[in-house]
Short mmCIF file of C-alpha atoms and ligand atoms in Angstrom, two decimals:
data_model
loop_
_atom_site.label_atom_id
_atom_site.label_comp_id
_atom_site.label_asym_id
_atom_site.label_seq_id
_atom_site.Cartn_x
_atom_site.Cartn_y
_atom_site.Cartn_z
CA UNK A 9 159.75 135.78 333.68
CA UNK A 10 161.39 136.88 336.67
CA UNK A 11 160.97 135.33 339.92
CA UNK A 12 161.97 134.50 343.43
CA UNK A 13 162.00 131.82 345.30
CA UNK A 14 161.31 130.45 348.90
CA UNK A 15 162.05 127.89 351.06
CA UNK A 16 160.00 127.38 354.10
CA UNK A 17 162.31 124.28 355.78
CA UNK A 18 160.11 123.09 358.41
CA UNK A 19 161.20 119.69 361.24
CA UNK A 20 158.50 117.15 359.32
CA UNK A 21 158.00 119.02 355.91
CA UNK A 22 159.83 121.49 353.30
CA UNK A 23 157.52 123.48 351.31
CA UNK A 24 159.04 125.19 347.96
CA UNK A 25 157.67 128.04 346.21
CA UNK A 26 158.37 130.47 343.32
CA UNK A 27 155.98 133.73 342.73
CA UNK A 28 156.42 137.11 343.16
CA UNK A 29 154.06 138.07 345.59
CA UNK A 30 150.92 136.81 348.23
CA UNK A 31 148.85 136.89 345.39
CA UNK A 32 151.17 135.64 342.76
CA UNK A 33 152.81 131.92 343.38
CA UNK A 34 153.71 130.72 340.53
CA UNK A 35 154.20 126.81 341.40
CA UNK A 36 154.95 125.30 344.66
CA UNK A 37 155.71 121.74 345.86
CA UNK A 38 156.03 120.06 349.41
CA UNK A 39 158.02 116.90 350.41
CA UNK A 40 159.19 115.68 353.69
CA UNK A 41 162.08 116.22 355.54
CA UNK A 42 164.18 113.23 355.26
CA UNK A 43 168.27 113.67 355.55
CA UNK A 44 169.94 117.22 354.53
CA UNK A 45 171.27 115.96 351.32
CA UNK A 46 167.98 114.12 350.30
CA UNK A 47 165.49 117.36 351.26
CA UNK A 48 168.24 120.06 350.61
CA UNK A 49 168.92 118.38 346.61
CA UNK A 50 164.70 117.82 346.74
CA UNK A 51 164.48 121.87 346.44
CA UNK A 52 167.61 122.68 344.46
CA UNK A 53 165.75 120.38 341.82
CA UNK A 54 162.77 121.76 342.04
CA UNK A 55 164.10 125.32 341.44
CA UNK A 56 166.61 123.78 338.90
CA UNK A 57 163.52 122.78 337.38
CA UNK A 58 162.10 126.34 337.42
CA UNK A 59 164.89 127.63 335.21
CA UNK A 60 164.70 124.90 333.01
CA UNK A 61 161.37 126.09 331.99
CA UNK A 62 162.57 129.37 330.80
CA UNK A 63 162.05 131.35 334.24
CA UNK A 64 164.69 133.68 336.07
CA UNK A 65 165.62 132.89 339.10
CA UNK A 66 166.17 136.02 341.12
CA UNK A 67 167.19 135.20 344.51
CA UNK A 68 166.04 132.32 346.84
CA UNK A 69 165.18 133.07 350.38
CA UNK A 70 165.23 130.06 353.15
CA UNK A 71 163.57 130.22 356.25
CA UNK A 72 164.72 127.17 358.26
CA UNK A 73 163.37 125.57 361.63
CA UNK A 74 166.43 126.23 363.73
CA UNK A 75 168.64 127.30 365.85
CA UNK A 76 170.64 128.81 362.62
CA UNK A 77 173.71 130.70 362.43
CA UNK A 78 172.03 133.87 360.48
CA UNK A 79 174.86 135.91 360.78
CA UNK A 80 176.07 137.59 357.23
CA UNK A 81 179.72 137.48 358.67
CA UNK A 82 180.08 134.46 360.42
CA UNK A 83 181.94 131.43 359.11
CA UNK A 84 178.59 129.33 359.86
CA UNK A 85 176.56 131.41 357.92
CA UNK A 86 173.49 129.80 356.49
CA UNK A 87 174.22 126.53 358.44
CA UNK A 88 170.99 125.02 360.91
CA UNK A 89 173.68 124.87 364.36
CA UNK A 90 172.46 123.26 367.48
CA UNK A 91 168.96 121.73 366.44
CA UNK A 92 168.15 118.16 368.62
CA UNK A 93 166.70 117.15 364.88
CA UNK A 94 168.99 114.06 364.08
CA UNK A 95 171.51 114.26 361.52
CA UNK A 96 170.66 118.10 361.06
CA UNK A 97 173.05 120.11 363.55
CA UNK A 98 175.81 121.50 362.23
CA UNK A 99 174.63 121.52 358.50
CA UNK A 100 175.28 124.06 355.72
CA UNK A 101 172.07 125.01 354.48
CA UNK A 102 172.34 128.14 352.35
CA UNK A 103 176.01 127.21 351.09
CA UNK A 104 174.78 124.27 348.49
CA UNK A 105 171.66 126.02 347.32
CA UNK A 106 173.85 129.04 346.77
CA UNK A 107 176.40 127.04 344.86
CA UNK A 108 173.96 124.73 342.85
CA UNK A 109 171.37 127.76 341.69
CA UNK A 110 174.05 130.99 341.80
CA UNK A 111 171.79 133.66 342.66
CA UNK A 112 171.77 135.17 346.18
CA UNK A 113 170.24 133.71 349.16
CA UNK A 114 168.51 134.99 351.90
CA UNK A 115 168.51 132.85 355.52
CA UNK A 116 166.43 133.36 358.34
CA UNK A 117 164.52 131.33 360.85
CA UNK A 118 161.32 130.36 359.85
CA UNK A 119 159.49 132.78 362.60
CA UNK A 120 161.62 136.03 361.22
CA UNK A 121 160.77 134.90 357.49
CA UNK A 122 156.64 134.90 358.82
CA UNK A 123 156.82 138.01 360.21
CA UNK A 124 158.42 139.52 356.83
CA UNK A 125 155.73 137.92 355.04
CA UNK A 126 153.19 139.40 357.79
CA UNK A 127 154.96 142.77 357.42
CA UNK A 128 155.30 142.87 353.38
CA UNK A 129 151.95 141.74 352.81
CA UNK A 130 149.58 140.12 355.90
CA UNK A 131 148.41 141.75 359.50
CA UNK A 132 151.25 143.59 360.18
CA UNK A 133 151.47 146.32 357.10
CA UNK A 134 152.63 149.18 357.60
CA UNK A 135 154.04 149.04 361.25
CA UNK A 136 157.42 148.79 361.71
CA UNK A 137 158.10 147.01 365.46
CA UNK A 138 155.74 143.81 365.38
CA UNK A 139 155.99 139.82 367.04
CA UNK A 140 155.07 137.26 365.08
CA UNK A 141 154.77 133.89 367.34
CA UNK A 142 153.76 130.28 366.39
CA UNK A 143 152.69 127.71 368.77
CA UNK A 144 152.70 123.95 367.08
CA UNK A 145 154.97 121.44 367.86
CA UNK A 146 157.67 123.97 368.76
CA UNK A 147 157.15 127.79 369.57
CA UNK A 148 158.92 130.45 368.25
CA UNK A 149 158.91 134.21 367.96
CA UNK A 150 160.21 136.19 365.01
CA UNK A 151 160.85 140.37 365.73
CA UNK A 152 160.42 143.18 363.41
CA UNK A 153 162.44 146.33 365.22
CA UNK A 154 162.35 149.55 363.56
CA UNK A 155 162.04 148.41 360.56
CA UNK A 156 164.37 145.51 360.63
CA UNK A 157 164.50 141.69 361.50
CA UNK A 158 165.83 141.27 365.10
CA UNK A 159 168.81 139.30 364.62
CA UNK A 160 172.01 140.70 367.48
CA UNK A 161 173.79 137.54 369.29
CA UNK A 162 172.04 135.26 367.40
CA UNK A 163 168.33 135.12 367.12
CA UNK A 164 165.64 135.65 369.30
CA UNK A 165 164.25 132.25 370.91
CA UNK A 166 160.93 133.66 372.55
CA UNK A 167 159.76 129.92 373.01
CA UNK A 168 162.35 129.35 375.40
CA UNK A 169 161.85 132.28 378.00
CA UNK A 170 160.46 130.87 381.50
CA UNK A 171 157.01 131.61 382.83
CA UNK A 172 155.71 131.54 386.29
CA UNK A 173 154.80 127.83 386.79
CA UNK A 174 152.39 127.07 389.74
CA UNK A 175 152.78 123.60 390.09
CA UNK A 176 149.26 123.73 392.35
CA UNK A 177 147.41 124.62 389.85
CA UNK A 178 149.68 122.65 386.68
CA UNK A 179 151.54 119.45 387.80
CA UNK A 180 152.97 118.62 384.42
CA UNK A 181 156.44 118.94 384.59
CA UNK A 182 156.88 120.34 380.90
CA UNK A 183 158.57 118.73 378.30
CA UNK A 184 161.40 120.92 376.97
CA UNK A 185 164.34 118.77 376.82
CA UNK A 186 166.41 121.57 377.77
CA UNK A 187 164.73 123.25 380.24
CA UNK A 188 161.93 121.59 381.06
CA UNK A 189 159.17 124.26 382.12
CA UNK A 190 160.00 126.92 379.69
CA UNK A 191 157.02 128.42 377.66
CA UNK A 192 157.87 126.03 375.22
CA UNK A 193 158.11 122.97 377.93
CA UNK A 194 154.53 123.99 378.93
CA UNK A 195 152.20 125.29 375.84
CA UNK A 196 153.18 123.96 372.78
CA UNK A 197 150.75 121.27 370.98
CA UNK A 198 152.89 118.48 372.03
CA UNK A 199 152.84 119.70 375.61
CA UNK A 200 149.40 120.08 375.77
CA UNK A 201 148.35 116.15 374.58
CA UNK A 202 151.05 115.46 377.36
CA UNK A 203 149.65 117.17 380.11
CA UNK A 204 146.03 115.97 379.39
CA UNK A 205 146.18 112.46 377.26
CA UNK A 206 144.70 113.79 374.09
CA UNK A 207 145.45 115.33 371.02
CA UNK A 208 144.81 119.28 371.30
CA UNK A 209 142.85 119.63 368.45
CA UNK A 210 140.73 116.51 370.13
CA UNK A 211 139.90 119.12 373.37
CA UNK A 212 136.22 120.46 373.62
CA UNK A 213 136.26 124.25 373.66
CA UNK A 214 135.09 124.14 377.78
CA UNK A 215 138.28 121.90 378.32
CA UNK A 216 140.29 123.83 381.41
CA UNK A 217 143.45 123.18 378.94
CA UNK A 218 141.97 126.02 377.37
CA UNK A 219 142.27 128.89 379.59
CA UNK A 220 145.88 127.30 381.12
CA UNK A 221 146.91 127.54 377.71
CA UNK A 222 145.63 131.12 377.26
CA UNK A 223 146.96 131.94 380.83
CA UNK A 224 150.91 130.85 379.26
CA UNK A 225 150.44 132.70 376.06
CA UNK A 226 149.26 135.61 378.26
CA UNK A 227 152.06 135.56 379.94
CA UNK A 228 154.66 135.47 377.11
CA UNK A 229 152.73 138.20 375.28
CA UNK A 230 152.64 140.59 378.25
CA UNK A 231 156.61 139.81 378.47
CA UNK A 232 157.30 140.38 374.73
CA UNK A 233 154.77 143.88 374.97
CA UNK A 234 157.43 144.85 377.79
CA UNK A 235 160.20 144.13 376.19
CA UNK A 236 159.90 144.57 372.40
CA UNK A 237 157.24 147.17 372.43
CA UNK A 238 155.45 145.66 369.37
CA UNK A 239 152.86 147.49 367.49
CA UNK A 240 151.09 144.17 367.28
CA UNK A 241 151.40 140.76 368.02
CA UNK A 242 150.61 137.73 365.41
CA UNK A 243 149.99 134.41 366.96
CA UNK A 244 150.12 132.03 364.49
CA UNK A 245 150.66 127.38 364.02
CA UNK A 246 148.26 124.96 365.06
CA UNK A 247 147.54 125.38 368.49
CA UNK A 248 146.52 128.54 367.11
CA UNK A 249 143.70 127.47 365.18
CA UNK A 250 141.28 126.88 368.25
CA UNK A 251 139.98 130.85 367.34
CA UNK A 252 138.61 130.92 371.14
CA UNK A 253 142.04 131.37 372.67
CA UNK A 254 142.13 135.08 371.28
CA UNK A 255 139.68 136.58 373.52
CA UNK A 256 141.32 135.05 376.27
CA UNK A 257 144.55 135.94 375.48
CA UNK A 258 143.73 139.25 374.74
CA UNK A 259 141.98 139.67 378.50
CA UNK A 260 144.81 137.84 380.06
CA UNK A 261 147.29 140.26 378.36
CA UNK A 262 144.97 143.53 379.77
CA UNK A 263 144.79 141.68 383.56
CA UNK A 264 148.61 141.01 383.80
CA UNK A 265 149.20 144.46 382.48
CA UNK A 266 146.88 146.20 385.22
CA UNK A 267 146.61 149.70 382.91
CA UNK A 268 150.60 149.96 383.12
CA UNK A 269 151.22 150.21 379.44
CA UNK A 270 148.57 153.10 378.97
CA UNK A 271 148.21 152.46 374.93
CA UNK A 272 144.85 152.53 373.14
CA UNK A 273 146.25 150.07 370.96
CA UNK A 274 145.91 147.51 374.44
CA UNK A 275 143.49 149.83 377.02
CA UNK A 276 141.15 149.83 374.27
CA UNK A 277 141.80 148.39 370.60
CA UNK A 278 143.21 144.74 371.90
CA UNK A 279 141.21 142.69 369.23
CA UNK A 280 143.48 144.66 366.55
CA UNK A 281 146.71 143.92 368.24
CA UNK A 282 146.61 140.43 369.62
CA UNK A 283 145.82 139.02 366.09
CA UNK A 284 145.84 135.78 363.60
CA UNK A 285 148.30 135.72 360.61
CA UNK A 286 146.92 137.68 357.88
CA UNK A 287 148.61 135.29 355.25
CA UNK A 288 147.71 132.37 357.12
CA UNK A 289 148.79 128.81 356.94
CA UNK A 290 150.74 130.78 353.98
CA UNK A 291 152.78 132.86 355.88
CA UNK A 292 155.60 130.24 355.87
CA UNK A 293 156.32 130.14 352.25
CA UNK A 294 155.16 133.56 351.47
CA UNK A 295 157.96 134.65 353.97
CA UNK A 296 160.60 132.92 352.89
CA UNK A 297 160.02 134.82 349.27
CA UNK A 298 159.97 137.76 351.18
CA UNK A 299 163.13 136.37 352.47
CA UNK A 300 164.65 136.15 348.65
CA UNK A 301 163.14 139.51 347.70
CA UNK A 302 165.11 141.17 350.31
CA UNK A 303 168.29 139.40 349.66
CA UNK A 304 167.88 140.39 346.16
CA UNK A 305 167.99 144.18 347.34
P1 ADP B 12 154.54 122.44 363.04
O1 ADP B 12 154.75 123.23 364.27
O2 ADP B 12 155.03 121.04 363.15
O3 ADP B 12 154.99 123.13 361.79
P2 ADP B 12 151.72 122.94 363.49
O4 ADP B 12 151.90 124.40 363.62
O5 ADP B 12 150.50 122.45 362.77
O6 ADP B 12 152.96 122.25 362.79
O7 ADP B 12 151.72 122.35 364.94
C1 ADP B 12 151.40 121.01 365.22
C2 ADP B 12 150.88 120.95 366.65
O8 ADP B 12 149.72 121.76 366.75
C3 ADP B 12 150.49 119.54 367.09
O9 ADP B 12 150.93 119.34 368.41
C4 ADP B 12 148.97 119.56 367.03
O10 ADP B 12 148.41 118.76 368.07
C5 ADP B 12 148.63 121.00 367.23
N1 ADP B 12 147.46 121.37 366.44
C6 ADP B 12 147.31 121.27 365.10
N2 ADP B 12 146.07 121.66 364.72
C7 ADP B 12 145.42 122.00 365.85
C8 ADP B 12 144.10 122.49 366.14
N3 ADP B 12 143.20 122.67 365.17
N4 ADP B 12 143.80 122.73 367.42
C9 ADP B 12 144.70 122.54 368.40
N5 ADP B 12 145.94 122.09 368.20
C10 ADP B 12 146.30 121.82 366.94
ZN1 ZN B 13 163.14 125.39 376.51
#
């Protein structure tokens, strides 16, 4: 039997999967991220394992918490660069698993692996320019462009743009250790238990963290809709899961807009383009496949 495999490499947890499809996963295990050499050797065994049991191993595609060097000709290639995660900057990540399991390996961030998995087989089939943004402990934004994952300089890091801040209205400094009051600094889940002493998920719907929260997101979508021109936007992670941010979100998006961007798609059709993950809390693992399939290509 043929199949790929994926590697969705995530700051607390690595999640391992072989399949060939959303609706095919073969096996999958998750373990905790612990040092490189522990987690890294956790999933070459586990694929090892795979091909002990008779399978073919394809390709295996990683897509890693980052920053990452995902550049096909740079030195770095497949190595997690500049993360604050202790004892993983400056680590080759795709190099060993290449090595140990010889087949080719695709590396990506874990954002531009979800939106390939959203593209290939969740809410964003059939389009070809899409965002696909998660908003946990970290936020990040993964870009589809023509067809193709945004990669240029380096990667895009959408959770790092800045956002007006009215310090009237929100005090809390924000809590990006690099800048602060990014979008990051001021809306992730971590952020919001800081700014109001309690867990997000712990926050009645009617809690005014709400509508600040949708008010940020707002912000950063109407930015990314000006910039990127998606087709559609996919918020997905945990914050995420309180369903009553869409509808604000979407109406934030419309009011910062004013009727500039004259598209049905936001003038009219909003609850189609401001939308959950089709795939998911699978869209991680499902993308990094995705990941593999392409590298196998
Ligand atoms: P990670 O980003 O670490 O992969 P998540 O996407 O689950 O994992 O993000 C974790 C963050 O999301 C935490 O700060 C947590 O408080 C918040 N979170 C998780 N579930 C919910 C929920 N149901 N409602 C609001 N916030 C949540
Ligand atoms: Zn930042």
């Amino acid at each position: 039997m043929d199949l790929f495999g994926g590697i969705e490499a995530g700051g607390t947890k690595f999640v391992c999967a072989v399949g060939n499809g959303s609706d095919d996963i073969v096996d999958e295990v998750r373990f905790p991220t612990t040092t490189p050499e522990e987690t890294i050797g956790k999933a070459i065994d586990f694929f090892r394992g795979i091909v002990a049991e008779g399978a073919t191993l394809r390709a295996v595609g990683i897509a890693s918490f980052g920053p990452v060097d995902p550049n096909p000709r740079s030195p770095t290639w497949g190595y997690i660069t500049s993360t604050p995660k202790s004892g993983w900057a400056n680590v080759n990540f795709a190099g060993p698993v290449q090595a140990a399991l010889g087949v080719p390996v695709g590396f990506d961030t874990d954002v531009n692996g979800a939106a390939l998995g959203e593209g290939t087989w969740g809410a964003a089939q059939g389009l070809d320019t899409f965002v696909y943004l998660t908003v946990g402990t970290g936020i990040g934004g993964g870009a589809m462009v023509e067809g193709r994952l945004l990669h240029g300089l380096m990667h895009t890091e959408m959770g790092h743009i800045r956002l007006p801040h009215d310090y009237e209205t929100d005090p809390f400094p924000g809590n990006c250790p690099f800048h602060d009051d990014c979008f990051e600094g001021l809306a992730t889940g971590p952020a919001i238990e800081a700014r109001w002493g309690q867990r997000a998920e712990m926050l009645p719907p009617d809690h005014p963290a709400w509508a600040l929260e949708a008010h940020y997101l707002g912000l950063a979508c109407a930015n990314f809709v000006l910039t990127l021109c998606p087709q559609r936007i996919i918020l997905g992670g945990g914050v995420m899961q309180q369903a009553h941010l869409f509808p604000l979100i979407r109406r934030e998006v419309q009011t910062l807009l004013n009727d500039y961007v004259r598209v049905p798609e936001i003038l009219r059709d909003i609850d189609a383009y401001i939308v959950p993950p089709g795939l998911g809390n699978r869209a991680g693992a499902l993308g990094a496949i995705a990941l593999a399939m392409q590298a196998a290509e």
